[in-house]
Structures are given as C-alpha cells and as structure tokens.
C-alpha cells in the first residue's frame, strides 16, 4: 500500500477495525452474557445495556465439579506438554543430525497422525484402554496427551534444530564435549523460540481437546470441553448463565496466549511447516 | 605443630568439597562420553519417542487392522471372522455414501468460502503495519481459531436459540423472518457451516498474510516504481512467490475440515434428520453408540488411508516450497 492522505488512512484503519469487530462480535456477546442474570439472558429483545452481575462466576467458584474439571484441564495440558517436549527434543535432534534411514518415514508418519480424523485414532485406543483398565486413569490420560503432543513438537523442533548450524556441534565435540553436552548446552539454548512455540500451541491443543477425554477418560480426569457436553443441563434445560460464564472462563486463556505470543501463531497453526512474520 | 600451622584444618574444609565436585564432574563427563558413538547415541535419544509411538500407535493400529476383519461388538461380545465383509458392507452402505458426499460438500463449500474471504481480507490487512492497536486487533481477529470447538458449539447454540437468541432476534427485526437454525432441515447445514467459516476464515487470513509476507520486498518496490498494473503484479510477482504457502494453508484447512467432529457434535449431533451428519460423526455413532467395532475399525482404516494420501500431497508441496526457499538463499 502506498502512503495515502490522512483521512484515507484513517478510513482504511477504521475499516480494518470494523472487520476485526465483526469477527469478534460472537465472542463479545458471550462474554457479555456471562455477566447477565438468567432473566436478562432470556430477555426479548436481547439486552445490550444492563446491570452486570458477578453471580455466574461465583456459581462457578462455588461449584466443586467446575473447579475440578478446570484443574484437570490445567494440569493435564501443562504436564503432558512438558513430557512431550522433552521426548520430542531428543527425537528431533536425532532426526536433524544423524542421517537415519528412517527419518523421512518417521516424520511422514508423525505428520499423518495430525491428518487422521481423531475418531479413527480413538477407536483402537479405546479398545486398548478398556482392555487394560486404563480408562479414567490419570496417568494413562496424561501419557495419551503426551503422545498427542509429540508429532507437532517433533516437527516444529526439528525445523528449529535444522536452523542451528552443525558447526556448533562439531566445535563442541572437537573440544572434548560429549554429545549430551552438545544437546543440552549447545543446541538447547539456541532453540528457545521453538520450545516456546511448541509449548504454547500444544497447550492450546490439549486445552481444547474433547473426543479423547470423552472416550478414554472418565469422571476423575474430565476436562471442561467434555463437561460442556455432559454437565450443562440443570432441571431438564440448558443452564445458560453457567454456559456463558464457563465458556468465558475457558476461552480467556487462549486469547491471552495469542496476544502475548502472536509471532508464533503462524508456526503454531501450521504444524511448524510455515514460518514467517505476520 | 608446624605441620598444623602449615595446613590449617579450615583450609582443608574449603578445598575438599570443591575437589569432590570436580572429580564428580570429571566422572560424569567420562560417563557421558560413553554414549558418544554415532550409532548408539541416536538410538538412545530415540528410545522415548519410540516407546510412545509403539505403545500408543503401532500396537493399537495393528489391533484395529486385525479387528477390521472380524464381526466384533462390545454389546453382543461375539467375535466372528468375516474376511473383507466389513469393507464390502461399507462400500455398499448408502448411509456412508450420503455422509461422505455431505462431507465433501462441507469441505468444498467451507474451504472455498474461507479461502476467498481469507484472501480478500488478507489483502485488506496487508497494509496494516501502522494500524493503531494492531496487536490487539490481530488478537481479536485470530481468536476464533484458537477457541475450543466444543465451547464454540455450545455458545452458538445460545446465539441460535429460537426464542431469545440474538440471531433470531436480528432476522426477525431486520428481515421479518423467524429462524430456528439448528432445528430447521433447510438451513441447519448452512448455519453450522457459517460457524465453521467464522472460526476458520481468520486462519486463511493468517495464511494469506504469511504468503504475502514471503514476496520479496525488492520486487514489489521495483514493480511500484515501474508502475506495473496490478493484475500483472499479481500474476508475475505475487502469485509465484505466494502460491506455496497458500497451497499449504488450503490443504491444511481441507484436512481439518474433513476431520470436523466436535463443533457439529455439540451443535446438532448430525441432525435435524441427518442433514449435518458428516463422516466423522457417523463413525463416532457407529463405534460408540452402536459399539459395532469391527465395522468401525474398517471405516477408520479407510479414513487413515485417506489421511495418508493427504499427507503425501502436503509433504510434496512442502518440499517444493523448501526447494524454492533454498534457491533464493
């Protein structure tokens, strides 16, 4: 775009903001609804101006189930992603530096795991978890989520490790460093952004995950998305105030994350295959 | 006495721990060199990933392949070898073909609309570098695609509510038409697709911005100076540079769209009738409501093969893009 005169630039920026607000409107409406009482939500015509209430959030805090499901969402995603990062870092280094025959094949398999419909993947796992009595076991759920995060992490970290020159490795080895030294003291410090991007986006994916938790999990490991499909009804109808408040609580963290880590959004949403600035 | 003054005990205590850590470190260093062999080391660091991969992937998949040749129902509990009968019955099942063609319409229409909108808005946002509040604006714009599909499904049920939902209110006051989007056979598919479009158009905007960002600035400036008409710039400068990232984005969106489950499951669960019944929803119902796992395994394997085909195409384009980038560098 060329430099336009003042008012045209202003008009252009206003247009951009208009587009942004149109896309954000549904979310804004839900956040607004979270501050309404039941009667205000049911009001016709819908209320835009009203007296906000925090009762819905108090209800969430008071509800022991809501707290437990939120806690499950939180610890499952963070710990699983940390495990996945450790495992994936080692694997990505092996794929990047040793010309293994299986590299291309394994990278392909990992990528195709991202492409398969989740419901096709969950069938054999469901059988396995049922047979071994692993359903509703926190550790089994955690291990699954670690597995779930590995393909993306390997892809993204391999990209970043490829970007670190092999000369660093060679120099360290020639000077008497062991390969572990190369791994943790030479390569690891240089791929910080890759680790951050992998951590952030896996966190979002596990945070959003629904189907596997529904089928492989149970009451003890249930996360919020599953509770949306099973626990939202009270007295036969939808508990809309609770829905609005709970969705608000649940969607705020990803929004904050993409505000803070906006430059990783592209790499995160494309499996680490596309890099660039937005 | 002189010895004691020469080597005061306090001095010993200061040097000893240090010595110990040094020897400890040296021992550690010696041990860490044991795995330096160029064959042992990669095997060693691949062990954890192989463990996860084999336990959570290879074994279950093999199990599923085996099961796809059996009649196996969790409810009835009878097992019977069927050979390829499960596959045959999928091929001749009209429900499967209906769900598949619905899924193709879902993917085709959805991806086309999202790509076109994404391209238009992406070009619009191309010059937004000095937009006030850009970071906040982009966050709000890109929010839909990082939201939990389940939460989106639930809150669109609130927006689409036929009595007090805001969508019905707007259509009633503006168009004079009452709507009940999720229970009306005629518009349910469109209503759900609209939500999908809302969620994923920002992704295509993101991809378009990335693609445009990959066009060399020098070439654009040269075209600007030479006053080359817009269409020519598009064709000879922007398209050759931007096409790979665009194709990757479209392909990724196609695959994800093909996988859609959570969103529709929460909004309509395939209804009303079966107007929004996509292939993933059908498979979920067969496997976890009818518990017909032999049949479902066969279906899952067919989807797996589809995914492998998609992945091959994706990697092919990715490699083309990589070669292009290396050529530039």
PDB file of N, CA, C and O in Angstrom, chain B residues 242-312:
ATOM      1  N   UNK B 242       3.881 -16.439  -3.603  1.00  0.00           N
ATOM      2  CA  UNK B 242       2.934 -16.710  -2.516  1.00  0.00           C
ATOM      3  C   UNK B 242       2.246 -18.054  -2.645  1.00  0.00           C
ATOM      4  O   UNK B 242       1.662 -18.545  -1.690  1.00  0.00           O
ATOM      5  N   UNK B 243       2.332 -18.676  -3.820  1.00  0.00           N
ATOM      6  CA  UNK B 243       1.448 -19.825  -4.055  1.00  0.00           C
ATOM      7  C   UNK B 243       1.710 -21.003  -3.132  1.00  0.00           C
ATOM      8  O   UNK B 243       0.771 -21.691  -2.748  1.00  0.00           O
ATOM      9  N   UNK B 244       2.981 -21.226  -2.755  1.00  0.00           N
ATOM     10  CA  UNK B 244       3.253 -22.420  -1.956  1.00  0.00           C
ATOM     11  C   UNK B 244       2.591 -22.328  -0.583  1.00  0.00           C
ATOM     12  O   UNK B 244       1.925 -23.251  -0.141  1.00  0.00           O
ATOM     13  N   UNK B 245       2.790 -21.215   0.074  1.00  0.00           N
ATOM     14  CA  UNK B 245       2.208 -21.071   1.409  1.00  0.00           C
ATOM     15  C   UNK B 245       0.690 -21.113   1.318  1.00  0.00           C
ATOM     16  O   UNK B 245       0.026 -21.745   2.143  1.00  0.00           O
ATOM     17  N   UNK B 246       0.143 -20.492   0.264  1.00  0.00           N
ATOM     18  CA  UNK B 246      -1.310 -20.543   0.094  1.00  0.00           C
ATOM     19  C   UNK B 246      -1.788 -21.976  -0.066  1.00  0.00           C
ATOM     20  O   UNK B 246      -2.763 -22.397   0.561  1.00  0.00           O
ATOM     21  N   UNK B 247      -1.075 -22.743  -0.881  1.00  0.00           N
ATOM     22  CA  UNK B 247      -1.494 -24.119  -1.106  1.00  0.00           C
ATOM     23  C   UNK B 247      -1.392 -24.936   0.173  1.00  0.00           C
ATOM     24  O   UNK B 247      -2.274 -25.734   0.481  1.00  0.00           O
ATOM     25  N   UNK B 248      -0.310 -24.721   0.926  1.00  0.00           N
ATOM     26  CA  UNK B 248      -0.186 -25.437   2.195  1.00  0.00           C
ATOM     27  C   UNK B 248      -1.354 -25.102   3.112  1.00  0.00           C
ATOM     28  O   UNK B 248      -1.944 -25.976   3.745  1.00  0.00           O
ATOM     29  N   UNK B 249      -1.700 -23.817   3.156  1.00  0.00           N
ATOM     30  CA  UNK B 249      -2.800 -23.391   4.010  1.00  0.00           C
ATOM     31  C   UNK B 249      -4.112 -24.015   3.587  1.00  0.00           C
ATOM     32  O   UNK B 249      -4.859 -24.534   4.421  1.00  0.00           O
ATOM     33  N   UNK B 250      -4.382 -23.996   2.284  1.00  0.00           N
ATOM     34  CA  UNK B 250      -5.649 -24.544   1.792  1.00  0.00           C
ATOM     35  C   UNK B 250      -5.714 -26.039   2.067  1.00  0.00           C
ATOM     36  O   UNK B 250      -6.736 -26.565   2.505  1.00  0.00           O
ATOM     37  N   UNK B 251      -4.587 -26.708   1.856  1.00  0.00           N
ATOM     38  CA  UNK B 251      -4.566 -28.147   2.090  1.00  0.00           C
ATOM     39  C   UNK B 251      -4.791 -28.476   3.568  1.00  0.00           C
ATOM     40  O   UNK B 251      -5.558 -29.381   3.917  1.00  0.00           O
ATOM     41  N   UNK B 252      -4.135 -27.723   4.420  1.00  0.00           N
ATOM     42  CA  UNK B 252      -4.285 -27.946   5.860  1.00  0.00           C
ATOM     43  C   UNK B 252      -5.741 -27.735   6.280  1.00  0.00           C
ATOM     44  O   UNK B 252      -6.304 -28.491   7.068  1.00  0.00           O
ATOM     45  N   UNK B 253      -6.335 -26.691   5.717  1.00  0.00           N
ATOM     46  CA  UNK B 253      -7.738 -26.404   6.013  1.00  0.00           C
ATOM     47  C   UNK B 253      -8.641 -27.516   5.484  1.00  0.00           C
ATOM     48  O   UNK B 253      -9.596 -27.922   6.150  1.00  0.00           O
ATOM     49  N   UNK B 254      -8.325 -28.036   4.297  1.00  0.00           N
ATOM     50  CA  UNK B 254      -9.116 -29.129   3.727  1.00  0.00           C
ATOM     51  C   UNK B 254      -9.095 -30.332   4.658  1.00  0.00           C
ATOM     52  O   UNK B 254     -10.127 -30.932   4.961  1.00  0.00           O
ATOM     53  N   UNK B 255      -7.893 -30.669   5.128  1.00  0.00           N
ATOM     54  CA  UNK B 255      -7.766 -31.832   6.002  1.00  0.00           C
ATOM     55  C   UNK B 255      -8.531 -31.620   7.301  1.00  0.00           C
ATOM     56  O   UNK B 255      -9.280 -32.477   7.754  1.00  0.00           O
ATOM     57  N   UNK B 256      -8.345 -30.434   7.897  1.00  0.00           N
ATOM     58  CA  UNK B 256      -9.021 -30.164   9.162  1.00  0.00           C
ATOM     59  C   UNK B 256     -10.528 -30.160   8.996  1.00  0.00           C
ATOM     60  O   UNK B 256     -11.271 -30.615   9.863  1.00  0.00           O
ATOM     61  N   UNK B 257     -10.974 -29.630   7.876  1.00  0.00           N
ATOM     62  CA  UNK B 257     -12.396 -29.555   7.620  1.00  0.00           C
ATOM     63  C   UNK B 257     -12.969 -30.963   7.475  1.00  0.00           C
ATOM     64  O   UNK B 257     -14.056 -31.270   7.946  1.00  0.00           O
ATOM     65  N   UNK B 258     -12.192 -31.831   6.832  1.00  0.00           N
ATOM     66  CA  UNK B 258     -12.571 -33.227   6.664  1.00  0.00           C
ATOM     67  C   UNK B 258     -12.711 -33.924   8.020  1.00  0.00           C
ATOM     68  O   UNK B 258     -13.511 -34.831   8.190  1.00  0.00           O
ATOM     69  N   UNK B 259     -11.936 -33.470   8.994  1.00  0.00           N
ATOM     70  CA  UNK B 259     -11.922 -34.095  10.313  1.00  0.00           C
ATOM     71  C   UNK B 259     -13.017 -33.606  11.245  1.00  0.00           C
ATOM     72  O   UNK B 259     -13.193 -34.149  12.330  1.00  0.00           O
ATOM     73  N   UNK B 260     -13.724 -32.553  10.830  1.00  0.00           N
ATOM     74  CA  UNK B 260     -14.655 -31.881  11.744  1.00  0.00           C
ATOM     75  C   UNK B 260     -15.535 -32.845  12.529  1.00  0.00           C
ATOM     76  O   UNK B 260     -16.195 -33.695  11.957  1.00  0.00           O
ATOM     77  N   UNK B 261     -15.517 -32.694  13.831  1.00  0.00           N
ATOM     78  CA  UNK B 261     -16.401 -33.508  14.649  1.00  0.00           C
ATOM     79  C   UNK B 261     -16.986 -32.700  15.821  1.00  0.00           C
ATOM     80  O   UNK B 261     -18.204 -32.523  15.916  1.00  0.00           O
ATOM     81  N   UNK B 262     -16.115 -32.198  16.687  1.00  0.00           N
ATOM     82  CA  UNK B 262     -16.540 -31.573  17.948  1.00  0.00           C
ATOM     83  C   UNK B 262     -17.630 -30.537  17.745  1.00  0.00           C
ATOM     84  O   UNK B 262     -18.651 -30.548  18.415  1.00  0.00           O
ATOM     85  N   UNK B 263     -17.363 -29.644  16.800  1.00  0.00           N
ATOM     86  CA  UNK B 263     -18.236 -28.488  16.609  1.00  0.00           C
ATOM     87  C   UNK B 263     -19.654 -28.931  16.259  1.00  0.00           C
ATOM     88  O   UNK B 263     -20.629 -28.520  16.893  1.00  0.00           O
ATOM     89  N   UNK B 264     -19.751 -29.812  15.264  1.00  0.00           N
ATOM     90  CA  UNK B 264     -21.069 -30.257  14.808  1.00  0.00           C
ATOM     91  C   UNK B 264     -21.717 -31.144  15.865  1.00  0.00           C
ATOM     92  O   UNK B 264     -22.920 -31.081  16.101  1.00  0.00           O
ATOM     93  N   UNK B 265     -20.914 -31.962  16.503  1.00  0.00           N
ATOM     94  CA  UNK B 265     -21.435 -32.859  17.535  1.00  0.00           C
ATOM     95  C   UNK B 265     -22.153 -32.059  18.618  1.00  0.00           C
ATOM     96  O   UNK B 265     -23.248 -32.407  19.038  1.00  0.00           O
ATOM     97  N   UNK B 266     -21.539 -30.971  19.036  1.00  0.00           N
ATOM     98  CA  UNK B 266     -22.146 -30.179  20.101  1.00  0.00           C
ATOM     99  C   UNK B 266     -23.336 -29.365  19.617  1.00  0.00           C
ATOM    100  O   UNK B 266     -24.270 -29.116  20.361  1.00  0.00           O
ATOM    101  N   UNK B 267     -23.318 -28.959  18.360  1.00  0.00           N
ATOM    102  CA  UNK B 267     -24.395 -28.098  17.892  1.00  0.00           C
ATOM    103  C   UNK B 267     -25.635 -28.879  17.469  1.00  0.00           C
ATOM    104  O   UNK B 267     -26.741 -28.555  17.859  1.00  0.00           O
ATOM    105  N   UNK B 268     -25.454 -29.905  16.638  1.00  0.00           N
ATOM    106  CA  UNK B 268     -26.630 -30.613  16.118  1.00  0.00           C
ATOM    107  C   UNK B 268     -26.527 -32.128  16.264  1.00  0.00           C
ATOM    108  O   UNK B 268     -27.523 -32.819  16.108  1.00  0.00           O
ATOM    109  N   UNK B 269     -25.338 -32.647  16.520  1.00  0.00           N
ATOM    110  CA  UNK B 269     -25.076 -34.086  16.534  1.00  0.00           C
ATOM    111  C   UNK B 269     -25.602 -34.758  15.265  1.00  0.00           C
ATOM    112  O   UNK B 269     -26.211 -35.823  15.309  1.00  0.00           O
ATOM    113  N   UNK B 270     -25.410 -34.108  14.134  1.00  0.00           N
ATOM    114  CA  UNK B 270     -25.796 -34.715  12.858  1.00  0.00           C
ATOM    115  C   UNK B 270     -27.206 -34.352  12.413  1.00  0.00           C
ATOM    116  O   UNK B 270     -27.548 -34.498  11.259  1.00  0.00           O
ATOM    117  N   UNK B 271     -28.031 -33.882  13.320  1.00  0.00           N
ATOM    118  CA  UNK B 271     -29.422 -33.578  12.995  1.00  0.00           C
ATOM    119  C   UNK B 271     -29.589 -32.197  12.414  1.00  0.00           C
ATOM    120  O   UNK B 271     -28.588 -31.520  12.199  1.00  0.00           O
ATOM    121  N   UNK B 272     -30.770 -31.720  12.189  1.00  0.00           N
ATOM    122  CA  UNK B 272     -32.037 -32.459  12.271  1.00  0.00           C
ATOM    123  C   UNK B 272     -32.148 -33.470  11.126  1.00  0.00           C
ATOM    124  O   UNK B 272     -31.643 -33.201  10.046  1.00  0.00           O
ATOM    125  N   UNK B 273     -32.835 -34.586  11.382  1.00  0.00           N
ATOM    126  CA  UNK B 273     -32.788 -35.695  10.432  1.00  0.00           C
ATOM    127  C   UNK B 273     -31.346 -36.164  10.394  1.00  0.00           C
ATOM    128  O   UNK B 273     -30.770 -36.478  11.423  1.00  0.00           O
ATOM    129  N   UNK B 274     -30.729 -36.157   9.203  1.00  0.00           N
ATOM    130  CA  UNK B 274     -29.282 -36.355   9.190  1.00  0.00           C
ATOM    131  C   UNK B 274     -28.619 -35.304   8.295  1.00  0.00           C
ATOM    132  O   UNK B 274     -27.631 -35.569   7.650  1.00  0.00           O
ATOM    133  N   UNK B 275     -29.200 -34.102   8.324  1.00  0.00           N
ATOM    134  CA  UNK B 275     -28.761 -33.065   7.394  1.00  0.00           C
ATOM    135  C   UNK B 275     -27.354 -32.559   7.678  1.00  0.00           C
ATOM    136  O   UNK B 275     -26.731 -31.949   6.821  1.00  0.00           O
ATOM    137  N   UNK B 276     -26.841 -32.753   8.893  1.00  0.00           N
ATOM    138  CA  UNK B 276     -25.472 -32.305   9.168  1.00  0.00           C
ATOM    139  C   UNK B 276     -24.595 -33.492   9.571  1.00  0.00           C
ATOM    140  O   UNK B 276     -23.593 -33.324  10.247  1.00  0.00           O
ATOM    141  N   UNK B 277     -24.983 -34.685   9.149  1.00  0.00           N
ATOM    142  CA  UNK B 277     -24.253 -35.870   9.550  1.00  0.00           C
ATOM    143  C   UNK B 277     -23.003 -36.061   8.698  1.00  0.00           C
ATOM    144  O   UNK B 277     -23.064 -36.570   7.591  1.00  0.00           O
ATOM    145  N   UNK B 278     -21.856 -35.645   9.226  1.00  0.00           N
ATOM    146  CA  UNK B 278     -20.593 -35.791   8.498  1.00  0.00           C
ATOM    147  C   UNK B 278     -20.000 -37.165   8.796  1.00  0.00           C
ATOM    148  O   UNK B 278     -20.426 -37.861   9.720  1.00  0.00           O
ATOM    149  N   UNK B 279     -18.973 -37.524   8.029  1.00  0.00           N
ATOM    150  CA  UNK B 279     -18.433 -38.876   8.125  1.00  0.00           C
ATOM    151  C   UNK B 279     -17.870 -39.177   9.521  1.00  0.00           C
ATOM    152  O   UNK B 279     -18.062 -40.272  10.059  1.00  0.00           O
ATOM    153  N   UNK B 280     -17.214 -38.176  10.132  1.00  0.00           N
ATOM    154  CA  UNK B 280     -16.639 -38.410  11.453  1.00  0.00           C
ATOM    155  C   UNK B 280     -17.737 -38.634  12.495  1.00  0.00           C
ATOM    156  O   UNK B 280     -17.588 -39.452  13.408  1.00  0.00           O
ATOM    157  N   UNK B 281     -18.856 -37.924  12.334  1.00  0.00           N
ATOM    158  CA  UNK B 281     -19.965 -38.111  13.274  1.00  0.00           C
ATOM    159  C   UNK B 281     -20.587 -39.483  13.112  1.00  0.00           C
ATOM    160  O   UNK B 281     -20.934 -40.144  14.091  1.00  0.00           O
ATOM    161  N   UNK B 282     -20.720 -39.906  11.859  1.00  0.00           N
ATOM    162  CA  UNK B 282     -21.281 -41.222  11.579  1.00  0.00           C
ATOM    163  C   UNK B 282     -20.420 -42.310  12.224  1.00  0.00           C
ATOM    164  O   UNK B 282     -20.913 -43.212  12.898  1.00  0.00           O
ATOM    165  N   UNK B 283     -19.098 -42.154  12.057  1.00  0.00           N
ATOM    166  CA  UNK B 283     -18.186 -43.152  12.611  1.00  0.00           C
ATOM    167  C   UNK B 283     -18.259 -43.167  14.142  1.00  0.00           C
ATOM    168  O   UNK B 283     -18.279 -44.226  14.763  1.00  0.00           O
ATOM    169  N   UNK B 284     -18.339 -41.992  14.727  1.00  0.00           N
ATOM    170  CA  UNK B 284     -18.446 -41.934  16.188  1.00  0.00           C
ATOM    171  C   UNK B 284     -19.698 -42.658  16.675  1.00  0.00           C
ATOM    172  O   UNK B 284     -19.673 -43.407  17.644  1.00  0.00           O
ATOM    173  N   UNK B 285     -20.794 -42.445  15.950  1.00  0.00           N
ATOM    174  CA  UNK B 285     -22.046 -43.077  16.363  1.00  0.00           C
ATOM    175  C   UNK B 285     -21.964 -44.591  16.234  1.00  0.00           C
ATOM    176  O   UNK B 285     -22.362 -45.335  17.131  1.00  0.00           O
ATOM    177  N   UNK B 286     -21.421 -45.046  15.110  1.00  0.00           N
ATOM    178  CA  UNK B 286     -21.307 -46.482  14.881  1.00  0.00           C
ATOM    179  C   UNK B 286     -20.419 -47.141  15.929  1.00  0.00           C
ATOM    180  O   UNK B 286     -20.687 -48.245  16.384  1.00  0.00           O
ATOM    181  N   UNK B 287     -19.329 -46.445  16.269  1.00  0.00           N
ATOM    182  CA  UNK B 287     -18.357 -47.065  17.160  1.00  0.00           C
ATOM    183  C   UNK B 287     -18.781 -46.963  18.624  1.00  0.00           C
ATOM    184  O   UNK B 287     -18.612 -47.911  19.385  1.00  0.00           O
ATOM    185  N   UNK B 288     -19.344 -45.829  19.023  1.00  0.00           N
ATOM    186  CA  UNK B 288     -19.532 -45.617  20.456  1.00  0.00           C
ATOM    187  C   UNK B 288     -20.987 -45.510  20.886  1.00  0.00           C
ATOM    188  O   UNK B 288     -21.265 -45.268  22.054  1.00  0.00           O
ATOM    189  N   UNK B 289     -21.909 -45.672  19.935  1.00  0.00           N
ATOM    190  CA  UNK B 289     -23.305 -45.795  20.348  1.00  0.00           C
ATOM    191  C   UNK B 289     -23.825 -47.181  19.965  1.00  0.00           C
ATOM    192  O   UNK B 289     -24.485 -47.837  20.754  1.00  0.00           O
ATOM    193  N   UNK B 290     -23.473 -47.625  18.733  1.00  0.00           N
ATOM    194  CA  UNK B 290     -23.856 -48.981  18.341  1.00  0.00           C
ATOM    195  C   UNK B 290     -22.800 -50.000  18.775  1.00  0.00           C
ATOM    196  O   UNK B 290     -23.053 -51.183  18.807  1.00  0.00           O
ATOM    197  N   UNK B 291     -21.614 -49.515  19.115  1.00  0.00           N
ATOM    198  CA  UNK B 291     -20.486 -50.362  19.521  1.00  0.00           C
ATOM    199  C   UNK B 291     -20.172 -51.464  18.512  1.00  0.00           C
ATOM    200  O   UNK B 291     -19.763 -52.552  18.869  1.00  0.00           O
ATOM    201  N   UNK B 292     -20.367 -51.122  17.245  1.00  0.00           N
ATOM    202  CA  UNK B 292     -20.047 -52.066  16.181  1.00  0.00           C
ATOM    203  C   UNK B 292     -18.589 -51.835  15.792  1.00  0.00           C
ATOM    204  O   UNK B 292     -18.284 -51.138  14.838  1.00  0.00           O
ATOM    205  N   UNK B 293     -17.675 -52.427  16.554  1.00  0.00           N
ATOM    206  CA  UNK B 293     -16.276 -52.009  16.442  1.00  0.00           C
ATOM    207  C   UNK B 293     -15.549 -52.632  15.262  1.00  0.00           C
ATOM    208  O   UNK B 293     -14.585 -52.069  14.767  1.00  0.00           O
ATOM    209  N   UNK B 294     -15.981 -53.783  14.822  1.00  0.00           N
ATOM    210  CA  UNK B 294     -15.358 -54.374  13.638  1.00  0.00           C
ATOM    211  C   UNK B 294     -15.576 -53.479  12.431  1.00  0.00           C
ATOM    212  O   UNK B 294     -14.624 -53.057  11.755  1.00  0.00           O
ATOM    213  N   UNK B 295     -16.822 -53.156  12.201  1.00  0.00           N
ATOM    214  CA  UNK B 295     -17.193 -52.275  11.093  1.00  0.00           C
ATOM    215  C   UNK B 295     -16.485 -50.927  11.231  1.00  0.00           C
ATOM    216  O   UNK B 295     -15.915 -50.407  10.274  1.00  0.00           O
ATOM    217  N   UNK B 296     -16.502 -50.369  12.450  1.00  0.00           N
ATOM    218  CA  UNK B 296     -15.898 -49.053  12.671  1.00  0.00           C
ATOM    219  C   UNK B 296     -14.400 -49.081  12.420  1.00  0.00           C
ATOM    220  O   UNK B 296     -13.833 -48.104  11.924  1.00  0.00           O
ATOM    221  N   UNK B 297     -13.755 -50.188  12.798  1.00  0.00           N
ATOM    222  CA  UNK B 297     -12.312 -50.282  12.555  1.00  0.00           C
ATOM    223  C   UNK B 297     -12.028 -50.234  11.063  1.00  0.00           C
ATOM    224  O   UNK B 297     -11.095 -49.548  10.622  1.00  0.00           O
ATOM    225  N   UNK B 298     -12.835 -50.954  10.305  1.00  0.00           N
ATOM    226  CA  UNK B 298     -12.637 -50.948   8.850  1.00  0.00           C
ATOM    227  C   UNK B 298     -12.796 -49.527   8.319  1.00  0.00           C
ATOM    228  O   UNK B 298     -11.979 -49.043   7.521  1.00  0.00           O
ATOM    229  N   UNK B 299     -13.825 -48.843   8.802  1.00  0.00           N
ATOM    230  CA  UNK B 299     -14.069 -47.453   8.376  1.00  0.00           C
ATOM    231  C   UNK B 299     -12.889 -46.571   8.771  1.00  0.00           C
ATOM    232  O   UNK B 299     -12.425 -45.739   7.987  1.00  0.00           O
ATOM    233  N   UNK B 300     -12.403 -46.764   9.994  1.00  0.00           N
ATOM    234  CA  UNK B 300     -11.280 -45.959  10.484  1.00  0.00           C
ATOM    235  C   UNK B 300     -10.055 -46.165   9.609  1.00  0.00           C
ATOM    236  O   UNK B 300      -9.302 -45.230   9.329  1.00  0.00           O
ATOM    237  N   UNK B 301      -9.852 -47.412   9.167  1.00  0.00           N
ATOM    238  CA  UNK B 301      -8.678 -47.680   8.326  1.00  0.00           C
ATOM    239  C   UNK B 301      -8.816 -46.983   6.980  1.00  0.00           C
ATOM    240  O   UNK B 301      -7.840 -46.431   6.461  1.00  0.00           O
ATOM    241  N   UNK B 302     -10.039 -46.968   6.441  1.00  0.00           N
ATOM    242  CA  UNK B 302     -10.238 -46.238   5.186  1.00  0.00           C
ATOM    243  C   UNK B 302      -9.929 -44.741   5.378  1.00  0.00           C
ATOM    244  O   UNK B 302      -9.285 -44.115   4.534  1.00  0.00           O
ATOM    245  N   UNK B 303     -10.348 -44.191   6.519  1.00  0.00           N
ATOM    246  CA  UNK B 303     -10.047 -42.780   6.779  1.00  0.00           C
ATOM    247  C   UNK B 303      -8.546 -42.568   6.962  1.00  0.00           C
ATOM    248  O   UNK B 303      -7.989 -41.551   6.549  1.00  0.00           O
ATOM    249  N   UNK B 304      -7.913 -43.546   7.598  1.00  0.00           N
ATOM    250  CA  UNK B 304      -6.461 -43.488   7.797  1.00  0.00           C
ATOM    251  C   UNK B 304      -5.745 -43.406   6.458  1.00  0.00           C
ATOM    252  O   UNK B 304      -4.823 -42.611   6.262  1.00  0.00           O
ATOM    253  N   UNK B 305      -6.185 -44.242   5.506  1.00  0.00           N
ATOM    254  CA  UNK B 305      -5.565 -44.252   4.181  1.00  0.00           C
ATOM    255  C   UNK B 305      -5.786 -42.906   3.494  1.00  0.00           C
ATOM    256  O   UNK B 305      -4.875 -42.369   2.864  1.00  0.00           O
ATOM    257  N   UNK B 306      -7.002 -42.353   3.659  1.00  0.00           N
ATOM    258  CA  UNK B 306      -7.270 -41.026   3.094  1.00  0.00           C
ATOM    259  C   UNK B 306      -6.292 -40.011   3.663  1.00  0.00           C
ATOM    260  O   UNK B 306      -5.720 -39.193   2.938  1.00  0.00           O
ATOM    261  N   UNK B 307      -6.107 -40.083   4.978  1.00  0.00           N
ATOM    262  CA  UNK B 307      -5.210 -39.127   5.635  1.00  0.00           C
ATOM    263  C   UNK B 307      -3.791 -39.278   5.127  1.00  0.00           C
ATOM    264  O   UNK B 307      -3.076 -38.286   4.938  1.00  0.00           O
ATOM    265  N   UNK B 308      -3.370 -40.517   4.886  1.00  0.00           N
ATOM    266  CA  UNK B 308      -2.007 -40.736   4.379  1.00  0.00           C
ATOM    267  C   UNK B 308      -1.860 -40.120   2.987  1.00  0.00           C
ATOM    268  O   UNK B 308      -0.834 -39.501   2.681  1.00  0.00           O
ATOM    269  N   UNK B 309      -2.916 -40.257   2.174  1.00  0.00           N
ATOM    270  CA  UNK B 309      -2.871 -39.643   0.850  1.00  0.00           C
ATOM    271  C   UNK B 309      -2.735 -38.123   0.968  1.00  0.00           C
ATOM    272  O   UNK B 309      -1.884 -37.503   0.321  1.00  0.00           O
ATOM    273  N   UNK B 310      -3.559 -37.531   1.853  1.00  0.00           N
ATOM    274  CA  UNK B 310      -3.484 -36.081   2.071  1.00  0.00           C
ATOM    275  C   UNK B 310      -2.077 -35.673   2.514  1.00  0.00           C
ATOM    276  O   UNK B 310      -1.512 -34.688   2.045  1.00  0.00           O
ATOM    277  N   UNK B 311      -1.519 -36.462   3.436  1.00  0.00           N
ATOM    278  CA  UNK B 311      -0.204 -36.135   3.973  1.00  0.00           C
ATOM    279  C   UNK B 311       0.849 -36.145   2.875  1.00  0.00           C
ATOM    280  O   UNK B 311       1.730 -35.284   2.838  1.00  0.00           O
ATOM    281  N   UNK B 312       0.745 -37.121   1.967  1.00  0.00           N
ATOM    282  CA  UNK B 312       1.735 -37.188   0.883  1.00  0.00           C
ATOM    283  C   UNK B 312       1.681 -35.927   0.029  1.00  0.00           C
ATOM    284  O   UNK B 312       2.719 -35.356  -0.305  1.00  0.00           O
TER     285      UNK B 312
END
